[in-house]
Coordinates of C-alpha atoms and ligand atoms in Angstrom, one line a residue:
M49 CA -26.6 20.7 21.4
K50 CA -29.1 23.1 19.7
R51 CA -29.9 20.3 17.2
Y52 CA -30.3 17.8 20.1
F53 CA -33.0 20.0 21.8
M54 CA -34.7 20.6 18.4
T55 CA -34.8 16.8 17.9
L56 CA -36.0 16.3 21.5
S57 CA -38.8 18.9 21.2
I58 CA -40.0 17.3 17.9
L59 CA -40.1 13.9 19.6
L60 CA -42.1 15.4 22.6
L61 CA -44.5 17.0 20.2
L62 CA -45.1 13.8 18.2
P63 CA -48.2 12.7 20.0
V64 CA -49.7 16.2 19.2
M65 CA -48.4 16.4 15.6
G66 CA -49.0 12.8 14.6
W67 CA -46.3 10.5 13.1
G68 CA -47.1 11.6 9.5
Q69 CA -45.6 15.0 10.2
L70 CA -42.1 13.8 11.2
S71 CA -39.8 15.0 8.5
I72 CA -37.1 12.7 7.0
D73 CA -34.5 15.3 7.8
E74 CA -35.1 15.1 11.5
T75 CA -34.7 11.3 11.4
Q76 CA -31.3 11.8 9.8
T77 CA -30.4 14.3 12.5
I78 CA -30.9 11.6 15.1
A79 CA -28.6 9.2 13.2
N80 CA -25.9 11.8 12.4
S81 CA -25.9 14.2 15.3
S82 CA -22.3 15.3 14.6
N83 CA -23.2 16.2 11.0
Q84 CA -20.4 14.0 9.5
P85 CA -20.4 14.2 5.7
A86 CA -21.9 11.2 4.0
P87 CA -19.3 8.8 2.6
V88 CA -18.6 8.7 -1.2
H89 CA -18.7 4.9 -1.9
P90 CA -16.8 2.7 -2.0
V91 CA -14.8 3.2 1.1
P92 CA -11.8 1.2 2.4
S93 CA -12.1 -1.5 5.1
E94 CA -10.2 -0.9 8.3
R95 CA -7.5 -3.4 7.2
Q96 CA -7.0 -1.5 3.9
I97 CA -6.6 1.8 5.9
A98 CA -4.0 0.2 8.1
W99 CA -2.3 -1.2 5.0
N100 CA -2.2 2.3 3.4
E101 CA -0.6 3.7 6.5
T102 CA 2.3 1.3 6.1
E103 CA 3.2 3.5 3.0
F104 CA 6.7 2.2 2.3
Y105 CA 8.0 -1.3 2.9
A106 CA 10.5 -3.8 1.6
F107 CA 10.3 -6.8 -0.6
F108 CA 12.9 -9.6 0.0
H109 CA 13.3 -12.0 -2.9
Y110 CA 15.3 -14.8 -1.4
G111 CA 15.1 -18.5 -2.1
M112 CA 16.3 -21.3 -4.5
N113 CA 17.0 -18.7 -7.3
T114 CA 19.5 -17.0 -5.1
Y115 CA 21.7 -20.2 -5.4
T116 CA 21.0 -21.0 -9.0
G117 CA 21.3 -17.4 -10.4
Q118 CA 17.9 -17.7 -12.1
E119 CA 14.9 -15.4 -11.9
W120 CA 12.4 -18.2 -12.4
G121 CA 13.3 -21.7 -11.4
D122 CA 11.4 -24.5 -13.2
G123 CA 10.7 -26.6 -10.1
S124 CA 13.4 -29.3 -11.0
E125 CA 16.0 -27.9 -8.6
S126 CA 17.3 -30.3 -5.9
E127 CA 16.5 -29.1 -2.4
S128 CA 20.2 -29.4 -1.4
T129 CA 21.0 -26.6 -3.8
F130 CA 19.5 -24.2 -1.2
A131 CA 22.7 -23.8 0.8
P132 CA 23.2 -20.5 2.6
T133 CA 26.8 -19.9 3.7
K134 CA 25.6 -18.5 7.0
T135 CA 22.3 -18.7 8.9
P136 CA 19.9 -16.5 7.0
N137 CA 19.4 -13.3 8.9
P138 CA 16.0 -11.5 8.4
E139 CA 16.7 -9.2 11.3
Q140 CA 19.5 -7.7 9.3
W141 CA 17.2 -7.3 6.3
L142 CA 14.5 -5.5 8.3
T143 CA 17.0 -3.3 10.2
A144 CA 18.3 -2.0 6.9
A145 CA 14.7 -1.4 5.7
K146 CA 13.9 0.5 8.9
A147 CA 16.9 2.8 8.4
A148 CA 15.4 3.8 5.0
G149 CA 12.2 4.9 6.8
M150 CA 10.3 1.7 5.8
K151 CA 7.6 0.5 8.1
G152 CA 7.6 -3.2 7.2
G153 CA 8.6 -5.9 4.8
I154 CA 7.3 -8.8 2.8
A155 CA 9.5 -12.0 2.5
V156 CA 9.2 -14.2 -0.6
V157 CA 8.8 -17.7 1.0
K158 CA 7.7 -19.6 -2.1
H159 CA 8.4 -18.5 -5.7
H160 CA 7.2 -20.1 -8.9
D161 CA 9.7 -23.0 -8.5
G162 CA 7.6 -24.2 -5.5
F163 CA 10.5 -24.5 -3.0
C164 CA 9.2 -23.6 0.5
L165 CA 11.5 -21.6 2.8
W166 CA 9.9 -23.3 5.8
P167 CA 9.5 -27.0 6.7
T168 CA 5.9 -27.3 5.5
A169 CA 3.6 -30.2 6.0
T170 CA 2.4 -29.9 2.4
T171 CA 5.4 -30.9 0.3
E172 CA 8.9 -32.3 0.7
H173 CA 10.2 -29.6 -1.6
S174 CA 11.3 -27.4 1.3
T175 CA 14.1 -26.4 3.6
A176 CA 13.6 -29.7 5.5
K177 CA 15.8 -31.3 2.8
A178 CA 18.1 -28.3 2.2
S179 CA 21.8 -28.5 3.0
G180 CA 24.3 -26.6 5.3
Y181 CA 22.8 -23.6 7.1
G182 CA 19.7 -24.0 5.0
K183 CA 18.6 -27.3 6.6
D184 CA 15.4 -26.8 8.4
V185 CA 15.7 -23.1 8.3
N186 CA 12.3 -21.4 8.8
I187 CA 12.2 -18.0 7.2
P188 CA 8.6 -17.1 8.1
Q189 CA 9.4 -17.8 11.7
L190 CA 12.7 -15.8 11.7
F191 CA 11.1 -13.0 9.7
S192 CA 8.0 -12.5 11.8
T193 CA 10.0 -12.7 15.1
A194 CA 12.5 -10.1 13.8
A195 CA 9.7 -7.8 12.6
Q196 CA 7.9 -8.0 15.9
K197 CA 11.1 -7.2 17.7
L198 CA 11.8 -4.2 15.5
G199 CA 8.2 -2.9 15.6
M200 CA 7.7 -3.4 11.9
K201 CA 4.8 -4.8 9.9
Y202 CA 5.3 -8.0 8.0
G203 CA 3.8 -10.4 5.5
F204 CA 4.7 -13.1 3.0
Y205 CA 4.8 -13.6 -0.8
I206 CA 3.6 -17.0 -1.9
S207 CA 3.3 -17.9 -5.6
P208 CA 0.0 -19.6 -6.4
W209 CA 1.7 -21.0 -9.5
D210 CA 3.9 -24.0 -8.4
R211 CA 6.1 -25.5 -11.0
N212 CA 7.1 -28.4 -8.7
S213 CA 3.8 -29.7 -7.4
S214 CA 2.3 -32.7 -9.3
Y215 CA -1.1 -31.5 -8.1
Y216 CA -0.8 -28.1 -9.9
G217 CA -3.8 -27.4 -12.1
T218 CA -6.1 -29.8 -10.2
Q219 CA -8.5 -29.2 -7.4
E220 CA -6.2 -31.2 -5.1
Y221 CA -3.5 -28.5 -5.4
I222 CA -5.9 -25.9 -4.0
E223 CA -7.2 -28.1 -1.2
K224 CA -4.0 -30.0 -0.2
V225 CA -1.2 -27.6 -1.1
F226 CA -2.0 -23.9 -1.8
I227 CA -4.6 -23.0 0.8
P228 CA -3.0 -25.1 3.6
Q229 CA 0.4 -23.4 2.8
C230 CA -1.3 -19.9 3.1
E231 CA -2.8 -21.0 6.4
E232 CA 0.6 -22.2 7.6
L233 CA 2.0 -18.8 6.8
A234 CA -0.9 -17.0 8.4
G235 CA -0.1 -19.0 11.5
Y236 CA 3.3 -17.2 11.8
G237 CA 1.5 -14.2 13.2
S238 CA -2.1 -12.9 13.4
D239 CA -0.8 -9.3 12.9
Q240 CA 0.4 -9.8 9.3
F241 CA -0.5 -6.8 7.1
E242 CA -0.3 -8.3 3.5
M243 CA -0.1 -11.6 1.7
W244 CA 1.2 -11.3 -1.8
F245 CA -0.1 -13.5 -4.6
D246 CA 1.7 -13.4 -7.9
G247 CA -0.5 -13.1 -11.0
A248 CA 1.0 -16.1 -12.9
N249 CA -1.5 -18.8 -14.0
G250 CA 0.7 -21.7 -14.9
G251 CA 3.0 -22.7 -17.8
S252 CA 5.9 -25.1 -18.3
G253 CA 7.6 -26.8 -15.3
Y254 CA 8.7 -30.1 -13.7
Y255 CA 5.4 -30.8 -12.0
G256 CA 6.1 -33.8 -9.8
G257 CA 9.1 -34.7 -12.0
K258 CA 7.1 -34.6 -15.2
N259 CA 8.4 -32.0 -17.6
T260 CA 5.1 -30.6 -19.0
T261 CA 3.0 -27.5 -19.4
I262 CA 0.0 -26.9 -17.2
S263 CA -2.3 -23.9 -17.7
I264 CA -5.3 -23.4 -15.5
G265 CA -7.0 -21.4 -18.2
S266 CA -8.4 -24.3 -20.1
T267 CA -10.2 -25.9 -17.2
Y268 CA -11.1 -22.9 -15.0
T269 CA -12.5 -19.7 -16.3
D270 CA -10.1 -17.6 -14.4
R271 CA -7.6 -17.6 -11.5
V272 CA -10.0 -16.1 -9.0
M273 CA -12.1 -19.2 -9.4
Y274 CA -9.2 -21.7 -9.6
Y275 CA -7.5 -20.4 -6.5
D276 CA -10.8 -20.3 -4.7
V277 CA -10.2 -16.8 -3.6
A278 CA -13.5 -16.3 -1.7
N279 CA -12.7 -19.2 0.5
L280 CA -9.0 -18.3 0.7
R281 CA -9.8 -14.8 1.9
N282 CA -12.2 -16.0 4.6
R283 CA -9.7 -18.6 5.9
I284 CA -6.8 -16.2 6.0
H285 CA -8.8 -13.4 7.6
Q286 CA -9.9 -15.7 10.4
L287 CA -6.2 -16.3 11.3
A288 CA -4.9 -12.8 10.4
P289 CA -7.7 -10.3 10.4
N290 CA -5.6 -7.3 9.2
C291 CA -3.9 -9.2 6.3
V292 CA -4.7 -7.5 3.0
M293 CA -4.9 -10.0 0.2
W294 CA -2.8 -8.5 -2.6
G295 CA -3.4 -9.1 -6.3
V296 CA -5.8 -11.9 -7.0
G297 CA -7.1 -11.5 -3.4
G298 CA -8.7 -8.2 -4.5
E299 CA -7.8 -5.9 -1.6
A300 CA -4.8 -4.1 -3.2
R301 CA -3.8 -3.9 -6.8
W302 CA -0.6 -4.1 -8.8
I303 CA 0.2 -0.7 -10.3
G304 CA 0.7 -2.0 -13.8
N305 CA 4.5 -1.6 -14.1
E306 CA 7.7 -2.5 -12.3
D307 CA 9.4 0.8 -12.9
G308 CA 8.6 2.6 -9.7
Y309 CA 5.7 4.9 -10.5
A310 CA 1.9 5.3 -10.2
G311 CA -0.2 7.6 -12.4
T312 CA -0.2 11.2 -11.5
T313 CA -4.0 10.8 -11.4
N314 CA -4.5 7.8 -9.2
W315 CA -7.9 6.5 -7.9
S316 CA -8.0 3.9 -5.1
T317 CA -11.0 2.4 -6.9
D318 CA -10.3 -0.2 -9.6
S319 CA -11.1 -3.7 -10.8
R320 CA -8.8 -6.6 -9.9
N321 CA -8.1 -7.2 -13.6
D322 CA -4.3 -6.7 -14.0
E323 CA -4.8 -5.5 -17.6
N324 CA -7.0 -2.4 -16.9
N325 CA -6.1 1.1 -15.8
N326 CA -3.7 0.0 -13.1
E327 CA -1.6 3.1 -13.0
Q328 CA -4.6 5.5 -12.7
G329 CA -7.2 3.3 -11.1
T330 CA -10.8 3.7 -12.3
E331 CA -12.6 6.8 -11.1
D332 CA -16.1 5.5 -10.7
Y333 CA -15.5 1.8 -10.0
W334 CA -17.4 0.0 -7.2
L335 CA -14.4 -1.8 -5.6
W336 CA -11.8 -0.1 -3.2
N337 CA -8.6 -1.6 -4.6
P338 CA -5.7 0.8 -3.9
G339 CA -2.4 0.6 -5.9
E340 CA 0.9 -0.8 -4.7
V341 CA 4.1 0.1 -6.7
D342 CA 6.6 -2.8 -6.7
A343 CA 10.2 -1.8 -7.8
K344 CA 13.7 -3.1 -7.6
A345 CA 16.5 -1.3 -5.7
T346 CA 19.1 -3.3 -7.6
S347 CA 20.2 -3.7 -11.2
G348 CA 20.2 -7.5 -11.5
G349 CA 16.6 -8.7 -11.1
W350 CA 14.2 -9.6 -8.2
F351 CA 16.7 -12.1 -6.9
W352 CA 20.3 -11.4 -6.0
H353 CA 22.8 -11.8 -8.9
Q354 CA 26.6 -11.7 -8.8
G355 CA 28.0 -8.3 -9.7
E356 CA 24.8 -6.3 -9.5
S357 CA 24.7 -2.8 -8.2
V358 CA 22.3 -0.9 -6.0
S359 CA 20.5 2.3 -7.3
T360 CA 21.5 5.7 -6.0
A361 CA 19.5 7.2 -3.1
E362 CA 18.3 9.9 -5.6
Q363 CA 16.9 7.2 -7.9
L364 CA 15.1 5.5 -5.0
F365 CA 13.8 8.9 -3.8
T366 CA 12.2 9.3 -7.2
F367 CA 10.4 6.0 -6.8
Y368 CA 9.3 7.1 -3.4
M369 CA 7.8 10.3 -4.7
Q370 CA 6.2 8.7 -7.6
S371 CA 4.4 6.1 -5.4
V372 CA 3.9 7.3 -1.9
G373 CA 3.6 10.9 -3.3
R374 CA 0.9 9.7 -5.7
N375 CA -1.6 7.8 -3.5
A376 CA 0.1 4.4 -3.7
T377 CA 2.3 2.4 -1.4
L378 CA 5.9 1.4 -2.3
I379 CA 7.3 -2.1 -1.9
L380 CA 11.0 -1.8 -2.7
N381 CA 12.9 -5.0 -3.4
L382 CA 16.2 -5.7 -1.6
P383 CA 17.6 -9.1 -2.4
P384 CA 19.7 -11.0 0.2
D385 CA 22.7 -12.8 -1.2
K386 CA 24.0 -16.3 -0.8
S387 CA 25.0 -15.7 2.8
G388 CA 21.4 -15.0 3.6
E389 CA 22.1 -11.3 4.4
L390 CA 21.8 -8.1 2.4
P391 CA 25.1 -7.0 0.9
S392 CA 26.7 -4.1 2.8
A393 CA 26.3 -1.7 -0.2
T394 CA 22.5 -2.2 0.1
V395 CA 22.6 -1.6 3.8
S396 CA 24.5 1.7 3.6
R397 CA 22.3 2.9 0.7
M398 CA 19.2 2.4 2.9
T399 CA 20.6 4.6 5.6
E400 CA 21.4 7.2 2.9
L401 CA 17.9 7.0 1.5
G402 CA 16.3 7.3 5.0
N403 CA 18.3 10.5 5.6
L404 CA 17.4 12.0 2.2
I405 CA 13.7 11.4 2.8
K406 CA 14.0 12.8 6.4
N407 CA 15.9 15.9 5.2
R408 CA 13.4 16.7 2.4
L409 CA 10.1 15.7 4.0
G410 CA 10.8 15.5 7.7
T411 CA 9.9 19.0 9.0
D412 CA 6.5 20.5 8.5
L413 CA 6.7 24.3 8.3
S414 CA 3.0 25.0 8.7
Q415 CA 1.8 27.0 11.7
S416 CA -1.9 27.5 11.1
V417 CA -4.6 27.0 8.4
T418 CA -7.7 28.9 7.5
A419 CA -10.4 27.9 5.0
S420 CA -12.7 29.8 2.7
A421 CA -15.5 27.5 3.8
T422 CA -16.0 25.2 6.7
R423 CA -18.8 22.7 7.4
S424 CA -21.3 23.9 10.1
G425 CA -22.7 21.9 12.9
G426 CA -19.6 20.0 14.1
S427 CA -15.9 20.1 14.6
F428 CA -14.6 20.5 11.1
S429 CA -12.2 23.5 11.5
A430 CA -9.3 23.9 9.1
Q431 CA -7.0 23.8 12.1
N432 CA -7.7 20.0 12.2
L433 CA -5.4 19.8 9.2
V434 CA -2.3 20.7 11.2
D435 CA -3.2 19.1 14.6
G436 CA -1.2 15.9 14.0
D437 CA -4.4 13.8 14.4
K438 CA -5.4 11.7 11.5
D439 CA -8.8 11.2 12.9
T440 CA -9.9 14.9 12.9
Y441 CA -10.6 16.5 9.6
W442 CA -11.7 19.7 7.8
A443 CA -14.8 19.6 5.5
T444 CA -17.2 21.9 3.8
D445 CA -21.0 22.0 3.8
D446 CA -22.8 19.5 1.5
G447 CA -23.0 20.9 -2.0
V448 CA -19.8 23.1 -1.6
T449 CA -17.2 21.3 -3.8
T450 CA -14.7 24.1 -4.2
A451 CA -12.7 25.8 -1.4
T452 CA -9.4 27.4 -0.6
L453 CA -7.1 26.5 2.3
T454 CA -4.5 29.1 3.3
I455 CA -1.5 27.9 5.2
D456 CA 0.6 30.4 7.2
L457 CA 4.2 29.4 7.9
G458 CA 4.6 32.3 10.4
Q459 CA 7.5 33.8 8.4
S460 CA 8.9 33.6 4.8
R461 CA 10.8 30.4 4.2
T462 CA 11.9 28.3 1.2
V463 CA 9.1 25.9 0.5
R464 CA 9.6 22.9 -1.7
Y465 CA 6.8 20.4 -1.2
V466 CA 3.2 20.4 -0.2
M467 CA 1.6 17.2 1.2
L468 CA -2.1 16.6 1.3
Q469 CA -4.2 13.7 2.8
E470 CA -7.9 13.0 2.3
Y471 CA -9.9 11.4 5.1
I472 CA -10.4 8.2 3.0
R473 CA -12.8 6.6 5.5
L474 CA -15.3 8.8 3.7
G475 CA -14.1 7.8 0.3
Q476 CA -11.8 9.4 -2.3
R477 CA -13.4 12.6 -3.4
V478 CA -11.1 15.3 -4.8
Q479 CA -10.8 15.5 -8.6
G480 CA -8.8 18.7 -9.1
F481 CA -6.7 21.3 -7.2
S482 CA -4.1 24.0 -7.6
I483 CA -1.4 25.5 -5.4
Q484 CA -0.4 29.2 -5.0
Y485 CA 2.2 31.0 -2.9
S486 CA 2.6 34.5 -1.5
I487 CA 5.1 36.4 0.6
D488 CA 2.6 39.0 2.0
G489 CA -0.7 37.3 1.8
N490 CA -2.0 39.8 -0.8
S491 CA -0.3 39.1 -4.1
W492 CA -0.4 35.4 -5.2
K493 CA 1.5 33.5 -7.8
T494 CA 0.6 30.0 -9.1
A495 CA 3.1 27.4 -8.2
S496 CA 4.5 25.4 -11.1
S497 CA 5.0 21.7 -10.9
Q498 CA 5.3 18.9 -13.4
E499 CA 2.7 17.0 -11.4
A500 CA -0.9 17.0 -12.7
M501 CA -3.0 18.2 -9.7
T502 CA -6.0 15.9 -9.9
T503 CA -6.5 13.2 -7.3
I504 CA -5.2 13.3 -3.7
G505 CA -6.4 10.1 -1.9
Y506 CA -4.6 8.7 1.0
K507 CA -1.5 10.9 0.4
R508 CA -0.3 13.3 -2.3
I509 CA 3.1 15.1 -2.3
I510 CA 3.5 18.0 -4.8
P511 CA 7.0 19.3 -5.6
L512 CA 7.0 23.1 -6.0
N513 CA 9.0 24.4 -9.0
G514 CA 10.5 21.0 -9.7
S515 CA 9.7 17.4 -10.4
M516 CA 9.5 14.1 -8.5
S517 CA 13.3 13.7 -9.1
G518 CA 16.0 15.5 -7.1
L519 CA 15.4 18.3 -4.7
A520 CA 12.6 20.7 -5.9
S521 CA 13.9 24.3 -6.3
G522 CA 10.9 25.6 -4.4
Y523 CA 9.8 29.3 -3.7
T524 CA 10.3 31.8 -1.0
A525 CA 6.9 32.3 0.6
R526 CA 5.1 32.8 3.9
Y527 CA 1.7 31.6 2.7
I528 CA 0.6 28.6 0.6
R529 CA -2.9 28.3 -0.8
V530 CA -4.4 25.0 -1.8
N531 CA -7.4 25.6 -4.1
I532 CA -9.7 22.6 -4.3
T533 CA -11.3 23.1 -7.8
K534 CA -13.3 19.9 -8.2
S535 CA -14.6 17.2 -5.9
K536 CA -17.2 14.4 -6.1
A537 CA -18.9 15.8 -3.0
C538 CA -17.8 18.2 -0.2
P539 CA -14.0 17.8 0.2
V540 CA -12.8 16.1 3.4
L541 CA -9.0 16.3 4.3
H542 CA -7.3 15.4 7.5
T543 CA -3.8 16.7 7.0
V544 CA -1.8 19.3 5.1
A545 CA 2.0 19.9 5.5
V546 CA 4.5 22.1 3.8
Y547 CA 8.2 21.2 3.6
Ligands
LIG271 C1 6.4 -11.3 -10.8 C2 7.3 -12.5 -10.7 O1 7.1 -13.4 -11.9 C3 8.7 -12.1 -10.5 O2 9.6 -13.1 -10.4 C4 8.7 -11.3 -9.2 O3 8.4 -12.2 -8.1 C5 7.7 -10.2 -9.2 C6 7.6 -9.3 -8.0 O4 6.4 -10.6 -9.6 O5 5.2 -11.5 -11.3

């Protein structure tokens, strides 16, 4: 209010003072009356923020390979080999994922073998020619309907590399097959959250019946150019505005391994080149390209294989901590079997995992928070960190890049995890922090953790006196301190929690 009157008086005085005397600072006051910190660029788009909030979702590798026992088909498989013993049941897949605490899922609907799990207009190599319960089955349709019914987010994996199409490697493939297929998929729901493009660039296959090798590298300088990504992005975003284009699409990146972990330091800025810094991101890169960890929940491969086992809930909890707990999302693969359903062992393991995550990270013990420094001229109080509102945040004044947050739990408790979230709409800023604990608020000890405390980003979870595996031993404490020791600009956090 005070600033408003100041600005108003300067405006009224202008004719007397002359334009030349209007200071640049006052112009800024008019544009930023709430004194919001300036963003540290690059910042995420709205669709990238919504994607990050999905946090944990399932991958369902199901298709021709389920029936041949392969991981990569070569495109020569007969359509009739796709023969589910029951009607495929995506609602069952997503219900299991939901029980694990996942917020969505991505269904593989065309793998490298080119077989489409929907009756597409672009090729005959689809369920239109499948047999038994597979004939005319439409997985995108069943999957999106089930997700909408269950209140889950959904999207599709489509392999750009197609070992069946005779057009692969030519411009016709992009115009007549690949982009139209992506558009058909986008048509199964304008609320899709991610489309997954595998990084493969070609190789051997039965392209149109001809056993040969086609690599796009010799004709096109790179896959971004060959797959006409700029055009593809525009066309998909027109149909599904919130759909993040993963991988070659340049809106979310592969984390660089398939073993269930992101780097302990993890920047959401990075190039879209698969070979560079994927686990850590690149601190000062110009592109917002956050990491997604893809991992398998079973022992056999991405597709279902006879005799495979499902990982223990503890192993899957470690994946969760090493991804969601390190500023990445987790896409966990659950392969349906030949019946078109998830095996019962996978289903019960998902309930177990959901309970484990809820028990360890489900009840926030914080009661109030104070800060050693708080930004003036707006609503930036430390209490915003525990108000349950992701749109209110705490910040310091410009130029103040270190600060201490003290969280009071009201009484001494066993504390095992600290969770922190930056307000990434203003960019990823924090470069270093430490955690201390105290029983009386006077004598403090430094918490030990095997996690490097560098970046925070969308979300960071730090185990106290323990690692990302198993239940952290924790400490007995009433107070927790988070010391921000280094930040690109004034730190801006929206939530802290203690478990
Ligand atoms: C890889 C593929 O080649 C695998 O078959 C699987 O789909 C995995 C998620 O991505 O690049």
